Coordinates of C-alpha atoms in Angstrom, one line a residue:
M1 CA 0.0 0.0 0.0
N2 CA 1.4 3.3 -1.2
N3 CA 1.0 5.7 1.8
K4 CA 3.4 8.4 0.3
K5 CA 2.1 12.0 -0.2
R6 CA 1.9 13.1 -3.7
V7 CA 3.1 16.2 -4.8
V8 CA 3.1 18.1 -8.1
V9 CA 6.3 20.2 -8.7
G10 CA 6.1 23.3 -11.3
L11 CA 9.1 22.1 -13.3
S12 CA 10.0 25.4 -15.1
G13 CA 13.2 24.3 -16.7
G14 CA 15.5 26.1 -14.0
V15 CA 17.6 25.1 -11.4
D16 CA 15.6 26.0 -8.5
S17 CA 12.3 23.8 -9.6
S18 CA 14.9 21.0 -10.4
V19 CA 16.4 20.9 -6.9
T20 CA 12.9 21.5 -5.5
A21 CA 11.8 18.2 -7.1
Y22 CA 15.0 16.4 -6.1
L23 CA 14.6 17.3 -2.5
L24 CA 11.1 16.1 -2.3
Q25 CA 11.9 13.0 -3.9
Q26 CA 14.6 12.5 -1.1
A27 CA 12.1 13.4 1.6
G28 CA 9.7 10.5 0.4
Y29 CA 7.2 12.1 -1.4
E30 CA 5.9 10.7 -4.6
V31 CA 6.8 13.4 -7.2
I32 CA 5.3 14.5 -10.5
G33 CA 6.8 17.1 -12.7
M34 CA 4.8 19.4 -14.6
F35 CA 5.8 22.2 -16.8
M36 CA 3.5 24.9 -17.5
K37 CA 3.3 26.7 -20.9
N38 CA 1.9 29.8 -20.7
W39 CA 2.6 31.8 -23.9
H40 CA 2.7 31.1 -27.6
D41 CA 3.6 34.2 -29.2
E42 CA 7.2 34.2 -30.6
S43 CA 7.0 37.7 -32.0
V44 CA 8.0 39.5 -28.7
T45 CA 11.0 37.2 -27.6
I46 CA 14.5 38.4 -28.0
S47 CA 16.3 37.1 -31.1
N48 CA 15.5 33.6 -32.5
E49 CA 15.6 31.9 -29.1
C50 CA 12.7 30.0 -28.4
P51 CA 12.8 29.9 -24.6
W52 CA 9.8 27.8 -23.6
M53 CA 11.0 25.0 -25.9
E54 CA 14.2 25.0 -24.4
D55 CA 12.9 25.3 -20.8
S56 CA 10.4 22.3 -21.4
T57 CA 13.1 20.2 -22.7
D58 CA 15.2 21.0 -19.6
A59 CA 12.4 20.2 -17.5
M60 CA 11.7 17.1 -19.2
L61 CA 15.4 16.1 -18.9
V62 CA 15.4 16.9 -15.2
A63 CA 12.4 14.7 -14.7
E64 CA 14.1 11.9 -16.8
K65 CA 17.0 12.0 -14.6
L66 CA 15.2 11.8 -11.3
G67 CA 12.9 8.9 -12.6
I68 CA 9.7 10.9 -11.9
P69 CA 6.4 11.2 -14.3
F70 CA 6.4 14.4 -16.5
Q71 CA 3.8 16.2 -18.4
A72 CA 3.3 19.5 -19.8
I73 CA 0.2 21.6 -19.5
D74 CA -1.1 24.5 -21.6
L75 CA -2.3 27.2 -19.5
S76 CA -1.6 30.0 -22.3
E77 CA -5.3 31.0 -22.8
E78 CA -5.8 31.5 -18.9
Y79 CA -2.6 33.3 -18.7
R80 CA -3.6 35.8 -21.4
E81 CA -6.9 36.3 -19.9
R82 CA -5.7 36.7 -16.3
I83 CA -2.3 38.1 -16.7
V84 CA -1.6 39.7 -19.9
D85 CA -5.1 41.3 -20.7
Y86 CA -4.9 42.7 -17.1
M87 CA -1.3 44.1 -17.8
F88 CA -2.4 45.7 -20.9
S89 CA -5.6 47.5 -19.4
E90 CA -3.5 48.4 -16.3
Y91 CA -0.6 50.1 -18.5
K92 CA -3.1 51.8 -20.8
A93 CA -4.7 53.4 -17.7
G94 CA -1.3 54.6 -16.6
R95 CA -0.8 52.3 -13.7
T96 CA 2.1 49.6 -13.0
P97 CA 0.9 46.0 -12.5
N98 CA 3.1 43.4 -11.2
P99 CA 2.6 40.2 -13.5
D100 CA 4.6 37.9 -11.3
V101 CA 2.5 38.5 -8.0
L102 CA -0.5 37.9 -10.2
C103 CA 1.0 34.7 -11.9
N104 CA 1.5 33.3 -8.5
R105 CA -1.9 34.0 -7.3
E106 CA -3.8 33.3 -10.7
I107 CA -1.9 30.6 -12.5
K108 CA 0.6 28.7 -10.2
F109 CA -1.7 28.4 -7.1
D110 CA -4.8 28.6 -8.8
I111 CA -5.2 27.2 -12.2
F112 CA -2.0 24.8 -11.8
L113 CA -2.9 23.6 -8.2
K114 CA -6.4 22.7 -9.6
A115 CA -4.8 20.6 -12.5
A116 CA -2.5 19.1 -9.7
E117 CA -5.5 18.1 -7.4
K118 CA -7.0 16.3 -10.6
L119 CA -4.0 14.4 -10.3
K120 CA -4.9 13.6 -6.7
A121 CA -1.9 15.7 -5.4
D122 CA -1.7 16.5 -1.6
F123 CA 0.5 19.5 -2.5
V124 CA 2.0 21.7 -5.1
A125 CA 5.7 22.7 -4.8
T126 CA 7.6 25.6 -6.6
G127 CA 11.1 26.6 -6.5
H128 CA 10.7 29.9 -4.7
Y129 CA 12.9 31.1 -2.0
C130 CA 10.4 31.5 0.7
Q131 CA 9.4 29.4 3.5
K132 CA 6.0 28.1 5.2
G133 CA 5.3 28.0 8.9
Q134 CA 2.4 26.7 10.7
I135 CA 0.9 27.9 14.1
E136 CA -2.1 27.4 16.3
V137 CA -4.2 30.3 16.9
N138 CA -7.5 29.7 18.9
G139 CA -7.3 26.0 18.3
E140 CA -7.1 26.5 14.4
T141 CA -4.2 25.8 12.0
V142 CA -2.9 29.1 10.6
Y143 CA -0.2 29.0 8.0
Q144 CA 2.4 31.6 7.6
L145 CA 4.5 32.7 4.7
L146 CA 8.2 33.4 5.8
A147 CA 11.0 35.1 3.9
G148 CA 13.4 32.9 2.3
A149 CA 16.9 32.3 4.2
D150 CA 18.7 33.9 1.3
N151 CA 18.4 37.4 1.8
N152 CA 19.3 38.2 -1.8
K153 CA 16.8 35.8 -3.2
D154 CA 13.8 36.1 -0.8
Q155 CA 10.7 35.9 -3.1
S156 CA 8.1 36.3 -0.3
Y157 CA 7.0 39.5 -2.0
F158 CA 5.7 37.7 -5.1
L159 CA 3.6 35.3 -2.8
C160 CA 2.1 38.1 -0.9
Q161 CA -1.5 37.5 -2.5
L162 CA -1.9 34.0 -1.5
N163 CA -4.7 33.0 0.9
Q164 CA -4.6 30.6 3.7
E165 CA -6.2 27.8 1.5
Q166 CA -3.5 28.2 -1.2
L167 CA -0.6 28.2 1.6
S168 CA -2.1 25.0 3.0
K169 CA -1.3 23.2 -0.3
A170 CA 2.1 24.8 -1.1
L171 CA 5.5 23.4 -0.3
F172 CA 8.7 25.7 -0.9
P173 CA 11.5 23.1 -0.4
I174 CA 14.5 25.4 -1.3
G175 CA 13.4 28.1 1.1
H176 CA 15.8 27.4 3.7
L177 CA 18.9 27.3 1.5
Q178 CA 21.3 29.9 -0.1
K179 CA 21.2 30.0 -4.1
S180 CA 25.0 28.7 -4.0
E181 CA 23.7 25.5 -2.1
V182 CA 20.9 24.8 -4.6
R183 CA 23.4 25.0 -7.4
K184 CA 25.9 22.7 -5.4
I185 CA 23.1 20.1 -5.2
A186 CA 22.2 20.5 -8.7
K187 CA 25.9 19.8 -9.7
E188 CA 26.3 17.0 -7.3
Q189 CA 23.0 15.4 -8.8
E190 CA 24.2 16.3 -12.4
L191 CA 21.2 17.9 -13.2
V192 CA 21.1 19.6 -16.8
T193 CA 20.0 22.7 -15.3
A194 CA 22.9 23.4 -12.7
D195 CA 24.6 26.1 -14.2
K196 CA 21.6 27.6 -16.2
K197 CA 21.3 31.1 -15.8
D198 CA 18.1 32.5 -13.9
S199 CA 15.5 33.7 -16.2
Q200 CA 14.9 37.7 -16.3
G201 CA 11.7 37.6 -18.5
L202 CA 8.1 38.0 -17.4
C203 CA 6.9 35.2 -15.3
F204 CA 6.7 32.1 -17.6
I205 CA 6.9 34.2 -20.9
G206 CA 10.5 34.0 -21.5
K207 CA 12.8 36.6 -22.4
V208 CA 10.3 39.4 -23.3
R209 CA 11.1 43.0 -23.9
L210 CA 8.2 44.8 -22.0
P211 CA 8.1 47.8 -24.3
E212 CA 7.9 45.7 -27.4
F213 CA 5.3 43.5 -25.7
L214 CA 3.2 46.6 -24.7
Q215 CA 3.3 47.9 -28.1
Q216 CA 1.5 44.7 -29.4
Q217 CA -1.7 46.3 -28.0
L218 CA -0.9 49.9 -27.1
K219 CA 0.1 51.8 -30.1
P220 CA 2.6 54.6 -29.8
K221 CA 1.4 58.1 -29.6
K222 CA 3.4 61.4 -29.5
G223 CA 3.1 63.6 -26.3
D224 CA 4.9 66.0 -24.3
I225 CA 7.4 65.5 -21.6
L226 CA 7.2 68.2 -18.9
I227 CA 9.5 69.2 -16.2
V228 CA 8.0 70.2 -12.8
P229 CA 9.6 72.5 -10.6
D230 CA 10.4 71.2 -7.1
D231 CA 8.8 74.0 -5.2
L232 CA 5.0 73.5 -6.1
A233 CA 3.0 74.6 -2.9
V234 CA 1.3 71.1 -3.0
Y235 CA 4.4 69.6 -1.8
K236 CA 4.3 71.2 1.5
Q237 CA 0.7 69.7 2.3
Q238 CA 2.2 66.2 2.2
Q239 CA 3.4 66.0 5.6
I240 CA 1.5 65.1 9.0
P241 CA 1.8 68.2 11.0
V242 CA 4.5 67.9 13.8
G243 CA 3.1 67.2 17.1
V244 CA -0.4 66.0 15.9
A245 CA -1.4 62.4 17.0
L246 CA -2.4 60.0 14.2
E247 CA -6.1 59.6 15.6
D248 CA -6.3 63.4 15.5
V249 CA -5.3 63.6 11.9
E250 CA -8.3 64.7 9.4
Q251 CA -9.2 62.3 6.5
E252 CA -8.3 65.1 4.1
T253 CA -4.7 65.2 5.6
F254 CA -4.5 61.4 4.9
D255 CA -5.6 61.6 1.3
Q256 CA -3.1 64.5 0.5
I257 CA -0.2 62.3 1.9
C258 CA -1.4 59.0 0.6
L259 CA -2.9 59.4 -2.8
P260 CA -0.9 60.2 -5.9
L261 CA -0.9 64.0 -6.7
Q262 CA -2.6 64.9 -10.1
Y263 CA -0.5 67.5 -12.1
T264 CA -1.8 69.9 -14.8
A265 CA -0.1 70.8 -17.8
D266 CA 0.5 74.6 -16.8
Q267 CA 2.8 73.3 -13.9
G268 CA 5.4 72.0 -16.0
K269 CA 7.6 73.1 -18.8
K270 CA 8.1 71.0 -22.0
V271 CA 11.5 69.6 -22.5
A272 CA 10.8 66.7 -25.1
E273 CA 8.3 64.4 -26.7
H274 CA 7.6 60.8 -25.9
N275 CA 6.1 57.9 -27.7
G276 CA 3.2 57.1 -25.4
A277 CA 2.7 57.8 -21.7
H278 CA 1.5 54.4 -21.2
Y279 CA 4.8 52.9 -21.8
F280 CA 6.3 54.9 -18.8
T281 CA 5.9 54.3 -14.8
V282 CA 6.5 56.3 -11.9
G283 CA 9.9 56.2 -10.7
Q284 CA 11.4 55.4 -14.3
R285 CA 14.7 57.1 -15.3
K286 CA 15.7 55.3 -18.5
G287 CA 14.0 55.8 -21.7
L288 CA 13.2 59.4 -21.5
N289 CA 16.1 60.3 -23.7
V290 CA 16.2 63.9 -22.6
G291 CA 19.8 65.4 -22.2
G292 CA 21.3 68.6 -21.1
T293 CA 19.4 68.6 -17.9
G294 CA 22.4 68.3 -15.4
K295 CA 20.7 66.1 -13.0
P296 CA 19.0 62.9 -14.1
L297 CA 15.2 63.3 -14.9
F298 CA 12.5 60.9 -13.3
V299 CA 9.0 60.3 -14.1
I300 CA 6.9 61.5 -11.1
Q301 CA 3.5 61.1 -12.8
T302 CA 2.0 59.7 -16.1
D303 CA -1.4 61.1 -17.5
T304 CA -2.5 58.6 -20.1
K305 CA -5.7 60.4 -20.9
E306 CA -3.7 63.5 -21.7
N307 CA -0.8 61.5 -22.9
I308 CA 1.6 63.7 -20.8
I309 CA 4.5 62.5 -18.8
Y310 CA 5.5 64.6 -15.7
T311 CA 8.9 64.5 -14.7
G312 CA 11.3 65.9 -11.8
L313 CA 15.0 66.5 -11.6
G314 CA 17.2 64.5 -9.3
E315 CA 16.5 61.9 -6.8
E316 CA 15.5 64.2 -4.1
H317 CA 12.7 65.6 -6.2
P318 CA 9.6 66.0 -3.8
G319 CA 7.3 64.7 -6.7
L320 CA 9.3 61.4 -6.5
L321 CA 9.2 60.9 -2.9
R322 CA 6.0 60.0 -1.0
N323 CA 5.4 59.5 2.8
G324 CA 2.4 57.4 2.2
L325 CA -0.1 55.3 0.1
F326 CA -3.6 54.0 0.0
V327 CA -5.1 50.6 -0.6
P328 CA -8.9 50.7 -1.4
N329 CA -11.0 48.2 0.6
E330 CA -11.5 45.8 -2.1
D331 CA -7.8 45.6 -2.8
V332 CA -6.7 44.9 0.7
H333 CA -5.5 41.1 1.1
W334 CA -4.6 39.5 4.5
I335 CA -2.6 36.5 4.4
R336 CA -3.1 36.3 8.1
E337 CA -6.7 36.7 8.5
D338 CA -6.6 36.5 12.1
L339 CA -4.5 39.7 12.1
R340 CA -6.9 41.7 9.9
L341 CA -7.4 45.4 11.2
S342 CA -10.8 46.7 11.5
P343 CA -11.9 50.3 10.7
G344 CA -10.2 52.5 13.6
E345 CA -7.3 50.2 14.2
S346 CA -3.8 50.8 13.5
K347 CA -0.5 48.9 13.7
R348 CA 3.2 49.2 12.9
Y349 CA 4.7 46.8 10.4
L350 CA 7.5 46.7 8.1
A351 CA 6.7 47.2 4.4
R352 CA 8.0 47.4 0.8
I353 CA 6.3 48.2 -2.5
R354 CA 8.7 46.3 -4.8
Y355 CA 10.9 43.1 -4.8
R356 CA 14.1 43.2 -3.2
Q357 CA 13.3 46.8 -1.7
P358 CA 14.6 46.7 1.8
L359 CA 11.8 46.7 4.2
S360 CA 10.9 50.0 5.6
M361 CA 8.9 50.8 9.0
A362 CA 5.1 52.1 8.4
T363 CA 2.1 52.5 10.3
L364 CA -1.0 51.0 8.7
I365 CA -4.2 52.8 9.7
M366 CA -7.7 51.1 8.6
K367 CA -10.2 53.5 7.7
E368 CA -14.0 52.8 6.5
N369 CA -12.8 53.3 2.8
G370 CA -9.4 51.1 3.0
L371 CA -6.1 51.2 4.3
Y372 CA -3.7 54.0 4.8
V373 CA 0.2 53.3 4.8
L374 CA 2.3 55.9 6.4
F375 CA 6.0 55.4 6.1
D376 CA 8.8 56.5 8.7
Q377 CA 11.0 57.6 5.7
A378 CA 9.6 58.7 2.3
Q379 CA 9.5 56.2 -0.1
K380 CA 10.8 56.9 -3.8
G381 CA 8.6 55.9 -6.9
I382 CA 5.5 54.9 -5.4
A383 CA 3.3 53.9 -8.4
S384 CA -0.4 53.0 -8.7
G385 CA -1.1 49.3 -9.5
Q386 CA 2.2 48.1 -7.5
F387 CA 1.7 45.7 -4.5
V388 CA 2.6 47.0 -1.2
A389 CA 3.4 44.0 1.1
W390 CA 3.9 44.3 4.9
Y391 CA 5.5 42.0 7.2
D392 CA 6.1 41.2 10.9
G393 CA 9.7 40.6 11.2
D394 CA 10.2 37.7 8.5
E395 CA 6.6 37.0 8.0
S396 CA 4.3 38.4 5.3
I397 CA 1.2 39.4 6.8
G398 CA -0.8 40.8 3.9
S399 CA -0.6 43.1 0.9
G400 CA -2.6 45.3 -1.3
V401 CA -2.9 47.0 -4.6
I402 CA -1.9 50.8 -4.5
A403 CA -4.3 53.2 -5.6

């Protein structure tokens, strides 16, 4: 009688998922390898390489070497609907989506998980650098999403939208290892992926250039690049008055600090033209192609309706720095439901707005309309559509989409 727990590993053709499969096999699981094909359109990959075919072959060779069953699953239709179409609509609206966070929530730990369950799997496993914990709260099992042991590779941010149900079925076998140790194991086991470089493309699409990818749907459209001076009166209103307790701060003040500023064309001076405001994001420096400004130019706001890009000079421009952000109610997500804040409650957490950004101390304040996040230190390049994730030490507590 086979009492082994069955786990389906998302074999991507990279070293991390290869070692994931090996470690699970060593731990006594019945392992099945599954490759997800999420993209068919070769017109936007770089050069003539065909990354998914190469990755699929590598995944198959690893499964063969380990002696585990292997199959490929085509999720390209779901990927287009849930990730790609969403990306296009977000960029069109002048927002900055994170496809990797979405891919984990919508594809790997939803559609892929359901496919694994059809194979009677107890768990799905991925090669993410994060860890899973388990505690009891009021007699109930609560799962924790914890940072990976390798500080340079911690990927808990990418999983910040998972829920308890998804976490209960997830395994992260390499989360306690350093990347160097993962490569060492792969070499010792003579896995074909041991020296393979980490992929830099969009989640599962391969080596894609984002501007070219966006241009498939969002056509180039000439518009103005404006420079905004750093002494606008509105910048002075973006601080909580000294000596005022948070509970005494007016809603209007929170909104001034935490919602993005809306500029008008008369506040800036034209310096150049661009090919489409929807190709740019707040905080961006490259691609503006404006010379002779002395300090570097940064995008501080994009207006896709009027097709204007607002920029500021230098890294300390007040338009680039913000002390807070806002997450509407419908976009607030708690991994730890038991720690959910109710309107009127506040709590101190560490937070970040992008992968690999160092965590910063912040105060989370729950109001009737949503969550206000106030940072102790101003943050650079907060963009609508990004995910903010908050942590208690190494544990990811929740996340949300920035308004």
